[in-house]
PDB file of C-alpha atoms in Angstrom:
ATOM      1  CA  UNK A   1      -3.060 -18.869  -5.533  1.00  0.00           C
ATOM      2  CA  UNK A   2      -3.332 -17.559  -2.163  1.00  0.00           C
ATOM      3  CA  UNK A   3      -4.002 -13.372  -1.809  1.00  0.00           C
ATOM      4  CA  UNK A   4      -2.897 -11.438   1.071  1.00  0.00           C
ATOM      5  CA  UNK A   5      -4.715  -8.367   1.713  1.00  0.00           C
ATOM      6  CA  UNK A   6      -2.727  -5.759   3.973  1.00  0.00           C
ATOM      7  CA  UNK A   7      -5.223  -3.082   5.660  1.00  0.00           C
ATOM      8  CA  UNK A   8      -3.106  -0.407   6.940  1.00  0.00           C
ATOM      9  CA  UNK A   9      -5.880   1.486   9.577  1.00  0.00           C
ATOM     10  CA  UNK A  10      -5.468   4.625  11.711  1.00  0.00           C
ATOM     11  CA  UNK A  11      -8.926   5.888  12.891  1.00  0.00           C
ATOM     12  CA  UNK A  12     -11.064   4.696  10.314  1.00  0.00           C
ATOM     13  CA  UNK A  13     -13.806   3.683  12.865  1.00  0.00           C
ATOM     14  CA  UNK A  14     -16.737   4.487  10.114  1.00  0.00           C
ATOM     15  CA  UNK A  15     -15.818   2.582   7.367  1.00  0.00           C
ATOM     16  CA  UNK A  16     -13.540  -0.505   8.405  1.00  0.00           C
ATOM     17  CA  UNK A  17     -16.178  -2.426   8.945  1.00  0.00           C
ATOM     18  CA  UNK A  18     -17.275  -2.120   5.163  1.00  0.00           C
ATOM     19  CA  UNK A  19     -14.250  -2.216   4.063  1.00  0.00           C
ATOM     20  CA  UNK A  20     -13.384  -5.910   5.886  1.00  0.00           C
ATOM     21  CA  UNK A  21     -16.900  -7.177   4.796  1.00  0.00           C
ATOM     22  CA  UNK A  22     -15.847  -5.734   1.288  1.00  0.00           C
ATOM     23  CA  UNK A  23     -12.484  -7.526   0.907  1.00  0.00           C
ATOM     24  CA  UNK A  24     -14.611 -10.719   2.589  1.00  0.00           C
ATOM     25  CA  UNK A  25     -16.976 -10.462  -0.382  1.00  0.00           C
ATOM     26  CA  UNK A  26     -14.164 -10.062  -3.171  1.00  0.00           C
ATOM     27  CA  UNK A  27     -14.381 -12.508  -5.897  1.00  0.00           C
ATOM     28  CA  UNK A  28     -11.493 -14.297  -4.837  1.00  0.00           C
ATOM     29  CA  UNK A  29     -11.278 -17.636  -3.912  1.00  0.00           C
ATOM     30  CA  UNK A  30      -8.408 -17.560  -0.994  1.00  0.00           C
ATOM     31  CA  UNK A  31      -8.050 -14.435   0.536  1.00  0.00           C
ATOM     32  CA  UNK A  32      -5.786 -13.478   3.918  1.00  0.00           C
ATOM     33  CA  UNK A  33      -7.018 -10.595   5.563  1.00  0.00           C
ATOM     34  CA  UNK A  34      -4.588  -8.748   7.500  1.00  0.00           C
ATOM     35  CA  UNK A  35      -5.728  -5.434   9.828  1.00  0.00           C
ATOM     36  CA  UNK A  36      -2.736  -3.419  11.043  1.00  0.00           C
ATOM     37  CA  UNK A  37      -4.285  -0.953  13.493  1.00  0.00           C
ATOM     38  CA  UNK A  38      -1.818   1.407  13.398  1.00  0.00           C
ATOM     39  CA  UNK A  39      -2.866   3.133  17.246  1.00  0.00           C
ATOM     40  CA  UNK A  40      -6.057   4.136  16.330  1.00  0.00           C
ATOM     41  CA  UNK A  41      -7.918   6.286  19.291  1.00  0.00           C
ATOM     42  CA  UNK A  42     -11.293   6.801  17.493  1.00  0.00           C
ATOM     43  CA  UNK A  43     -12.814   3.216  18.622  1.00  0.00           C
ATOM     44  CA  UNK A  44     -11.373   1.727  15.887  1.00  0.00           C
ATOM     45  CA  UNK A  45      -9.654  -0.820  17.701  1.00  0.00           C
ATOM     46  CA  UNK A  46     -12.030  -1.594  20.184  1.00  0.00           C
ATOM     47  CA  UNK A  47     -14.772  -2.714  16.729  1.00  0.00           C
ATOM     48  CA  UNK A  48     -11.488  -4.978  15.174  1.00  0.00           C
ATOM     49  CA  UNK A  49     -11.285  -6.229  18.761  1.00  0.00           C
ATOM     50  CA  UNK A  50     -14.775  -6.703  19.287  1.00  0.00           C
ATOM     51  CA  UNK A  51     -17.647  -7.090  16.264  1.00  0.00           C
ATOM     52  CA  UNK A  52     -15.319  -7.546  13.585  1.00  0.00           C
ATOM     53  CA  UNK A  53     -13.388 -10.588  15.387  1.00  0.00           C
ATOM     54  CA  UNK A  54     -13.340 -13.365  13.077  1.00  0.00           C
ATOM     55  CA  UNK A  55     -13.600 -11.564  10.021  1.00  0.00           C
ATOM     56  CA  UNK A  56     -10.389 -11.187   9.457  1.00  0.00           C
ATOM     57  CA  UNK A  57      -7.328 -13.618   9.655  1.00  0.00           C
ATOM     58  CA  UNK A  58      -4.499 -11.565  11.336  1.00  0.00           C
ATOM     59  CA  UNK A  59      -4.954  -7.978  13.298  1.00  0.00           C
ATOM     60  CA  UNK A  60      -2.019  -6.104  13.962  1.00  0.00           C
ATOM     61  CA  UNK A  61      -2.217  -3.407  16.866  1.00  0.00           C
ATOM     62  CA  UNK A  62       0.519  -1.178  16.685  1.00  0.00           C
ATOM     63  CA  UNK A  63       1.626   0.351  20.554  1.00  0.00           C
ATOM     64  CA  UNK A  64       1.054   3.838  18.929  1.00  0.00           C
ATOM     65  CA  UNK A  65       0.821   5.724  15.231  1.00  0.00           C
ATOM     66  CA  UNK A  66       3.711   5.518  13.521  1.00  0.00           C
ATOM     67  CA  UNK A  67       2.334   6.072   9.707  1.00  0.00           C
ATOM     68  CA  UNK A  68       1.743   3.810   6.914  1.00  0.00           C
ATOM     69  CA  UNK A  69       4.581   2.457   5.982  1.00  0.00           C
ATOM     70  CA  UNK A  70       5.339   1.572   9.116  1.00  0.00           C
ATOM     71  CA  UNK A  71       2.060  -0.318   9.051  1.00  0.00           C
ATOM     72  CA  UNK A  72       2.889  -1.764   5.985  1.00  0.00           C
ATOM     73  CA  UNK A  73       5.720  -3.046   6.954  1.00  0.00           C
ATOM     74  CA  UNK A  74       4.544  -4.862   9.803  1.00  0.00           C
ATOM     75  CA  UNK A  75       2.010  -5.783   7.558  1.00  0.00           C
ATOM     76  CA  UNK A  76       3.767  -7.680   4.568  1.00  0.00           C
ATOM     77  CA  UNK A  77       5.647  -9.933   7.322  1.00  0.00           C
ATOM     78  CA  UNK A  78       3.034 -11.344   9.110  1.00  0.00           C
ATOM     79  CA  UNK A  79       1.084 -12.161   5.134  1.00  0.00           C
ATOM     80  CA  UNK A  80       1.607 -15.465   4.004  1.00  0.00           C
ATOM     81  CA  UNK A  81      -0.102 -15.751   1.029  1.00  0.00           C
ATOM     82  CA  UNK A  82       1.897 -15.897  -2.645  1.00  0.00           C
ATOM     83  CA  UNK A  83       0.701 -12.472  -3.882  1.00  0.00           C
ATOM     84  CA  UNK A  84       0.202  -9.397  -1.444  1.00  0.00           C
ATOM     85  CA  UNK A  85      -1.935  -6.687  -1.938  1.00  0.00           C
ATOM     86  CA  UNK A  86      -2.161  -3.158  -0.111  1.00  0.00           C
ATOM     87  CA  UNK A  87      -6.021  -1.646   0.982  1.00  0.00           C
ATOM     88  CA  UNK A  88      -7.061   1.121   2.075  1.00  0.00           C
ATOM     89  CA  UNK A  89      -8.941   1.006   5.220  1.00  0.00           C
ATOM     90  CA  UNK A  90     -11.237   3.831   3.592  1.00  0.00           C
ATOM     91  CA  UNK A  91     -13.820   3.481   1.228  1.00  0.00           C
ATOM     92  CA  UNK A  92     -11.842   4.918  -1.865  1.00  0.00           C
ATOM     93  CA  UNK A  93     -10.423   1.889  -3.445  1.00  0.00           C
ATOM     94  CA  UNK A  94     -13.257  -1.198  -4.690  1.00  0.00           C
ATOM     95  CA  UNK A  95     -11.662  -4.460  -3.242  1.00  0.00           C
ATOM     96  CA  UNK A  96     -14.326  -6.462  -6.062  1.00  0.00           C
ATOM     97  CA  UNK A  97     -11.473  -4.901  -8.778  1.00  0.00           C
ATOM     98  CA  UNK A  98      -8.653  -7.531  -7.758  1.00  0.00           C
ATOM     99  CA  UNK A  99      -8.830  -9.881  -9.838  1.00  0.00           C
ATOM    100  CA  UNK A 100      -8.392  -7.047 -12.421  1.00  0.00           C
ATOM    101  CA  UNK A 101      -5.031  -6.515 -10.672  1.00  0.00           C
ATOM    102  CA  UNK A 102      -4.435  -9.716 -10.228  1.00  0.00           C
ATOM    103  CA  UNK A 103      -4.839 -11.311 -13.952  1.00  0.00           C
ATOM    104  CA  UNK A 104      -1.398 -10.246 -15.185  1.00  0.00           C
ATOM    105  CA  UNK A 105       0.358 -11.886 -12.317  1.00  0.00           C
ATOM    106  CA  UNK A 106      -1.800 -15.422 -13.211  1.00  0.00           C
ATOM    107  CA  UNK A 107      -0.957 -14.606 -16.679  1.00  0.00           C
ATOM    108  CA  UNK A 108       2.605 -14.438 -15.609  1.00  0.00           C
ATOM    109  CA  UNK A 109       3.352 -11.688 -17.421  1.00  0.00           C
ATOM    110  CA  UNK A 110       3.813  -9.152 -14.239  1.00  0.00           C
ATOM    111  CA  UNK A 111       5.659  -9.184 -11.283  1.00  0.00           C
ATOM    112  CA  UNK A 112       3.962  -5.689  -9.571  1.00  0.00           C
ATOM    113  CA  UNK A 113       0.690  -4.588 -10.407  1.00  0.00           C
ATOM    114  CA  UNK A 114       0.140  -0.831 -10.105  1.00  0.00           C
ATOM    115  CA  UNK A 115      -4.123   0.170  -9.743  1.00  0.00           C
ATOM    116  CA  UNK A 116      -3.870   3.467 -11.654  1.00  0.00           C
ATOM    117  CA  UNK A 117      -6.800   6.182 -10.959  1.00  0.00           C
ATOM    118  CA  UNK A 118      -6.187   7.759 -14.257  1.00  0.00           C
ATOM    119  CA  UNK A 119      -6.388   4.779 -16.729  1.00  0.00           C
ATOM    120  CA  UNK A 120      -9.718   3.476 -18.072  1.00  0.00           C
ATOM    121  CA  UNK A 121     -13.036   4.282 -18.282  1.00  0.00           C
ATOM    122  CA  UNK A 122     -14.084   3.251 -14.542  1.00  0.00           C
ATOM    123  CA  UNK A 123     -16.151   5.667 -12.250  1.00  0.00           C
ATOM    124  CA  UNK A 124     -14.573   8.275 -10.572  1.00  0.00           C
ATOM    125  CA  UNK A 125     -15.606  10.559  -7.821  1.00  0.00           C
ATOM    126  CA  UNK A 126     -14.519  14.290  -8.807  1.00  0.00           C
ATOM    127  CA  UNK A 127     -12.932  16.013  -5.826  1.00  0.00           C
ATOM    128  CA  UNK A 128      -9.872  17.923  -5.358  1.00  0.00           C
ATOM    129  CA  UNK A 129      -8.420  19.481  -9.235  1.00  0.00           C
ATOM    130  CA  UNK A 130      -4.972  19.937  -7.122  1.00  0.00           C
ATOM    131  CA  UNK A 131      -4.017  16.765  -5.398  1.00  0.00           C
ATOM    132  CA  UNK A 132      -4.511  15.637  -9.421  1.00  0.00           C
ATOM    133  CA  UNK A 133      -1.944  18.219 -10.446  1.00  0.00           C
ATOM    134  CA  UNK A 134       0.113  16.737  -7.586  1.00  0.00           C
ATOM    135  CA  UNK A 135      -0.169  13.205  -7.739  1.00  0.00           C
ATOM    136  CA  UNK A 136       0.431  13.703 -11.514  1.00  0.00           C
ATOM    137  CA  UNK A 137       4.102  15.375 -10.822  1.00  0.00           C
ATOM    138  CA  UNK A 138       4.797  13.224  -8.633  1.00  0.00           C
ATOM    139  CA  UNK A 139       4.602  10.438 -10.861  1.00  0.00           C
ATOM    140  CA  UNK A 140       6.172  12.098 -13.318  1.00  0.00           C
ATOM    141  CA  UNK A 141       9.253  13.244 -10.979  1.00  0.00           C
ATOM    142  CA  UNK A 142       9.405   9.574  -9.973  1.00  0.00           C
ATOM    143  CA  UNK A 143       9.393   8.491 -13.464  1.00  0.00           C
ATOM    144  CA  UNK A 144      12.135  10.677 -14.399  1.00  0.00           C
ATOM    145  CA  UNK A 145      14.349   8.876 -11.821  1.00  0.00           C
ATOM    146  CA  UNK A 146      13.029   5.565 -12.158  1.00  0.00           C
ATOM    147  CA  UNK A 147      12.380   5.355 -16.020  1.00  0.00           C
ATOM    148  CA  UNK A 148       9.125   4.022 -15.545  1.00  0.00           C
ATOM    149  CA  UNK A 149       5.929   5.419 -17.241  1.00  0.00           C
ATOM    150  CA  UNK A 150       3.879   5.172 -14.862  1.00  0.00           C
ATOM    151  CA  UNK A 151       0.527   7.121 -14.889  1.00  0.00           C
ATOM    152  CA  UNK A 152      -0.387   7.186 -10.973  1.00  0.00           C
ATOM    153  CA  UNK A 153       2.871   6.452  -8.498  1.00  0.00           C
ATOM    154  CA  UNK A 154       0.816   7.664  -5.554  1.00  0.00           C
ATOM    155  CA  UNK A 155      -1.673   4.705  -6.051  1.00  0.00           C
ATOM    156  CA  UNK A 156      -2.912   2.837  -3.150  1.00  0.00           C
ATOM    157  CA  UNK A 157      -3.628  -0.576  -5.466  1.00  0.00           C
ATOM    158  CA  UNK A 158      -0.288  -1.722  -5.759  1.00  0.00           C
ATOM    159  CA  UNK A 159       0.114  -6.163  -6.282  1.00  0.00           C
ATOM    160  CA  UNK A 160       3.103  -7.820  -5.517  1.00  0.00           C
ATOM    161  CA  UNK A 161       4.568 -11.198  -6.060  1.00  0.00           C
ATOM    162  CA  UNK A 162       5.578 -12.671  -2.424  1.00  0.00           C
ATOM    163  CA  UNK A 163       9.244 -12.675  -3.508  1.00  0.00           C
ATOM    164  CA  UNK A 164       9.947  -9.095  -3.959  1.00  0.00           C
ATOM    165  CA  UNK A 165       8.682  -8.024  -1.099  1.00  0.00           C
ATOM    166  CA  UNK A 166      10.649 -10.605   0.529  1.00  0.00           C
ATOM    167  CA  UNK A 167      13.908  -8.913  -0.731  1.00  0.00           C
ATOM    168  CA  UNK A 168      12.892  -5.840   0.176  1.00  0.00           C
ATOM    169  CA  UNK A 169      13.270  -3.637   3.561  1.00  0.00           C
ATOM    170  CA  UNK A 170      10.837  -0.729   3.694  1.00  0.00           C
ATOM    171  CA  UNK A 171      12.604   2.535   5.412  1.00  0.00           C
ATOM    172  CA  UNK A 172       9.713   5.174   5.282  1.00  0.00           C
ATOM    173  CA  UNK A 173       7.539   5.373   7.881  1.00  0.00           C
ATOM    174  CA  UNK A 174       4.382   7.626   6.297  1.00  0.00           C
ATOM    175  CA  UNK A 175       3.281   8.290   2.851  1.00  0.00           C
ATOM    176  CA  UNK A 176       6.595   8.289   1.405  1.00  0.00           C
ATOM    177  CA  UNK A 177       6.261   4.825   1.657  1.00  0.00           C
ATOM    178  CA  UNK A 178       4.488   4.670  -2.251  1.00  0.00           C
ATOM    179  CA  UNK A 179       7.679   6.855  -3.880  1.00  0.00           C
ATOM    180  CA  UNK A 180       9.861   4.668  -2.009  1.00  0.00           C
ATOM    181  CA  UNK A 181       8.545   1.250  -2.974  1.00  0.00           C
ATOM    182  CA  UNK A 182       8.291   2.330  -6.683  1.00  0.00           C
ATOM    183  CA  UNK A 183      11.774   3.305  -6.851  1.00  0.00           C
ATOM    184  CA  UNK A 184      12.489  -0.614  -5.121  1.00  0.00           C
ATOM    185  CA  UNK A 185      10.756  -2.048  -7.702  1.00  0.00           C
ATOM    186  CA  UNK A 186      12.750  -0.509 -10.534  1.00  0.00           C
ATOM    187  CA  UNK A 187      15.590  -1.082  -9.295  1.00  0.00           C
ATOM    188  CA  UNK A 188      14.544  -4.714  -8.939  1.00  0.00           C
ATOM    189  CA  UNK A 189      13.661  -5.080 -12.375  1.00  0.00           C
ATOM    190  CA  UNK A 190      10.787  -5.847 -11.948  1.00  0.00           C
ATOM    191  CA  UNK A 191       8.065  -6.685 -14.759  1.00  0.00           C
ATOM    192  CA  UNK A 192       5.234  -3.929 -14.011  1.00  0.00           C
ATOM    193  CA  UNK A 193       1.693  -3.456 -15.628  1.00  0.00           C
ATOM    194  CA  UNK A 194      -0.918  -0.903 -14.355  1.00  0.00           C
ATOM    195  CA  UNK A 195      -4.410  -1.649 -14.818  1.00  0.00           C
ATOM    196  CA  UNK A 196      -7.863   1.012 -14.886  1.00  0.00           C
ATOM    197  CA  UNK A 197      -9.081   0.995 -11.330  1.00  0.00           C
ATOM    198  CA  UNK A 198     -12.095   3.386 -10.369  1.00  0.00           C
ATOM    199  CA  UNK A 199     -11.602   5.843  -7.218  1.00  0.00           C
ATOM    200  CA  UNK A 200     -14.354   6.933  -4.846  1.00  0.00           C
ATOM    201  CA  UNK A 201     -12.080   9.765  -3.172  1.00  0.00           C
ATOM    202  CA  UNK A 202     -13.361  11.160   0.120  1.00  0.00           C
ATOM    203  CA  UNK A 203     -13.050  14.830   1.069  1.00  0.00           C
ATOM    204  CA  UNK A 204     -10.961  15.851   4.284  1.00  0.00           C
ATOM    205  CA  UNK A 205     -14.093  16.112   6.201  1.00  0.00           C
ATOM    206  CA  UNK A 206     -14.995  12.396   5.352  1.00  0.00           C
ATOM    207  CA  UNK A 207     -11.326  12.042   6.800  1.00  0.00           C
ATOM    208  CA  UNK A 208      -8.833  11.974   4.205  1.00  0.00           C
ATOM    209  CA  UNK A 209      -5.228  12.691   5.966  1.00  0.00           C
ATOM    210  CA  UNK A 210      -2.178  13.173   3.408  1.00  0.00           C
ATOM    211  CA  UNK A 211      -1.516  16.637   3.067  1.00  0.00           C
ATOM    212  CA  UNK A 212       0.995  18.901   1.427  1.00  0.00           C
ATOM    213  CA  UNK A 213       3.809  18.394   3.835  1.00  0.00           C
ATOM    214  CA  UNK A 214       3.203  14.794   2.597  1.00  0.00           C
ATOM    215  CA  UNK A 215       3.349  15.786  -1.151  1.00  0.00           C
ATOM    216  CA  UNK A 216       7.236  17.912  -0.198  1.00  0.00           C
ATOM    217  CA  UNK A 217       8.316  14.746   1.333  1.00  0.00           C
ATOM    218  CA  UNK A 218       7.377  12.945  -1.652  1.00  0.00           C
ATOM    219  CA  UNK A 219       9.952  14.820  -3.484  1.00  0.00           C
ATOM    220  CA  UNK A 220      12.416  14.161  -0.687  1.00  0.00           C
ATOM    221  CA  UNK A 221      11.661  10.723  -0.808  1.00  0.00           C
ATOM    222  CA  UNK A 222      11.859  10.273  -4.499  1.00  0.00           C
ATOM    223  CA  UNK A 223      15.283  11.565  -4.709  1.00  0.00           C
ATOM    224  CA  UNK A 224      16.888   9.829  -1.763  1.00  0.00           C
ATOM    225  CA  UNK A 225      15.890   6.279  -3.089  1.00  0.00           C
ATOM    226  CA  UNK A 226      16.943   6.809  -6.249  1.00  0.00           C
ATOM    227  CA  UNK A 227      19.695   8.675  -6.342  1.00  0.00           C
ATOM    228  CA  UNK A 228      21.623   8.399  -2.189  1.00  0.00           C
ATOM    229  CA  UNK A 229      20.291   4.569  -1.354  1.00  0.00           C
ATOM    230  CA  UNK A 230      22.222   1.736  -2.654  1.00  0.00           C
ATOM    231  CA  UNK A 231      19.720  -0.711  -4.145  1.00  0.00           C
ATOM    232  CA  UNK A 232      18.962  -3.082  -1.055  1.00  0.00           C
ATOM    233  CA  UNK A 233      16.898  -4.839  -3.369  1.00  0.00           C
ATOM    234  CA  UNK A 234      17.718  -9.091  -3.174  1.00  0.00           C
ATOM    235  CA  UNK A 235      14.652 -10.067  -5.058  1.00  0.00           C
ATOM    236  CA  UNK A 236      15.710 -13.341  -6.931  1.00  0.00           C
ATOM    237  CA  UNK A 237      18.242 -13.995  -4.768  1.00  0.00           C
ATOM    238  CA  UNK A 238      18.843 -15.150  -0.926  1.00  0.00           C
ATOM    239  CA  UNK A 239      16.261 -13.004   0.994  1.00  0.00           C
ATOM    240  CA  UNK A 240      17.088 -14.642   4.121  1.00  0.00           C
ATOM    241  CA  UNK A 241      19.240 -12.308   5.462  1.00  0.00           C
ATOM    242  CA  UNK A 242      16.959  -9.428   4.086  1.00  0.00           C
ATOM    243  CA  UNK A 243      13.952 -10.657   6.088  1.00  0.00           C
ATOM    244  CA  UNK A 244      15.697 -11.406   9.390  1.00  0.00           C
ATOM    245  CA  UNK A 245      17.001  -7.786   8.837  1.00  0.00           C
ATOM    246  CA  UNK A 246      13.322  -6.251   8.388  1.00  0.00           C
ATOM    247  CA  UNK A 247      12.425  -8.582  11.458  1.00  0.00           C
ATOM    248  CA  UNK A 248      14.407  -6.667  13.504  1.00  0.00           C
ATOM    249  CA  UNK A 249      13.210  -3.476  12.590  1.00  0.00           C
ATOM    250  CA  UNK A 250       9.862  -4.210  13.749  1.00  0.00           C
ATOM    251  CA  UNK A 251       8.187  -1.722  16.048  1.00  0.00           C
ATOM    252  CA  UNK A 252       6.442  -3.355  19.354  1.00  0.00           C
ATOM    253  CA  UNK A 253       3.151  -4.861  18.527  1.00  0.00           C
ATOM    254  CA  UNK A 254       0.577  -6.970  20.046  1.00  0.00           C
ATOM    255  CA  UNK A 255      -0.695  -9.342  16.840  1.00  0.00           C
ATOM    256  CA  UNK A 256      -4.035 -11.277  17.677  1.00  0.00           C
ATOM    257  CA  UNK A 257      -4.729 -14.027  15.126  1.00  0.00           C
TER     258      UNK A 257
END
């Protein structure tokens, strides 16, 4: 089975080079690395261009930032492989944990595998008490729409089967982009597990960037998909149409494989 490992990346020029050579060294047998630079001006691009050419299998440069989702969406169409995977291009998130993530979906048990930060008994770095007090409403807003019990919506980690996120067409162009695509998934019916993952959180100094305006449109995000959006969701059925549609979507990019 064939892994596709998205890399959303907006300057992240001191750690994307560990993080490539981390998902390189991840004890799975076929990986597909895919590197979205998503208009990176710290040098970023110019090391994906340059030293780190050949490590990975697609990169993505976007014309300018236009937020993660964005990236991610860019991202999931140009993987090919039969189970997609989002990383971080930070060092937060241990790429050596997927097959963890990855055994319910070989076990065919799970559809979407959430990575949750508060499960387990895996290390975790102790930073900020009140991005836990958020991330934890959050998920439990999102719940309360989505009747899911969930323990960590926010989660980077999150596994997918090829063919949901072929019937899907991601609308949010930052962070909303994780309440969004939990709310697609329940209304896909999907099967979901969440696994322990550990979490090595950086401080904003070692350059974390969501925020608190992030965390209010979280809310706003949570409520429009669930409640105002019609489900979109064609998982299990024709995605032809749904994927020509997300084609056309696609913001101007320059893709270097």
């Amino acid at each position: 089975m064939k892994l596709s490992v998205v890399i959303p990346c907006y300057n992240e020029r001191s750690t994307i080079e560990a993080v490539v050579e981390a998902v390189r060294s991840a004890p799975i047998e076929d990986v597909e690395i895919i590197v979205v630079d998503d208009g990176s001006t710290d040098g970023t691009r110019e090391l994906l261009k340059g030293k780190l050419t050949g490590w990975v299998d697609k990169l993505v440069l976007q014309e300018r930032n236009f937020g993660k989702g964005a990236a991610l969406l860019t991202g999931f169409q140009a993987a090919t492989g039969d189970v997609v995977i989002v990383q971080d291009a930070d060092l937060e998130y241990d790429p050596s944990e997927y097959p963890i993530l990855l055994a319910p979906i070989l076990e065919n048990r799970a559809d979407v595998v959430f990575g949750s930060r508060f499960l387990g008994g895996r290390p975790h770095r102790v930073v900020y008490f009140w991005h836990m007090v958020g991330n934890r409403f959050l998920t439990l807003l999102s719940n309360m729409f989505t009747n899911l019990n969930l323990t960590d919506m926010e989660t980077c980690y999150k596994m997918f089967r090829r063919e949901f996120l072929d019937g899907i067409t991601i609308e949010e162009n930052r962070f909303g982009v994780e309440p969004e695509i939990t709310a697609k998934v329940a209304k896909a019916g999907c099967r979901v597990f969440e696994v322990g993952i550990s979490y090595n959180g950086r401080t904003y100094e070692e350059g974390k960037k969501i925020g608190w305006r992030d965390g209010v449109r979280a809310v706003y995000v949570i409520v429009k998909h669930n409640l105002f959006r019609r489900n979109k969701v064609l998982w299990k059925s024709d995605t032809q149409e749904s994927t020509s549609s997300k084609r056309s979507k696609v913001r101007t990019t320059t893709t270097i494989t």
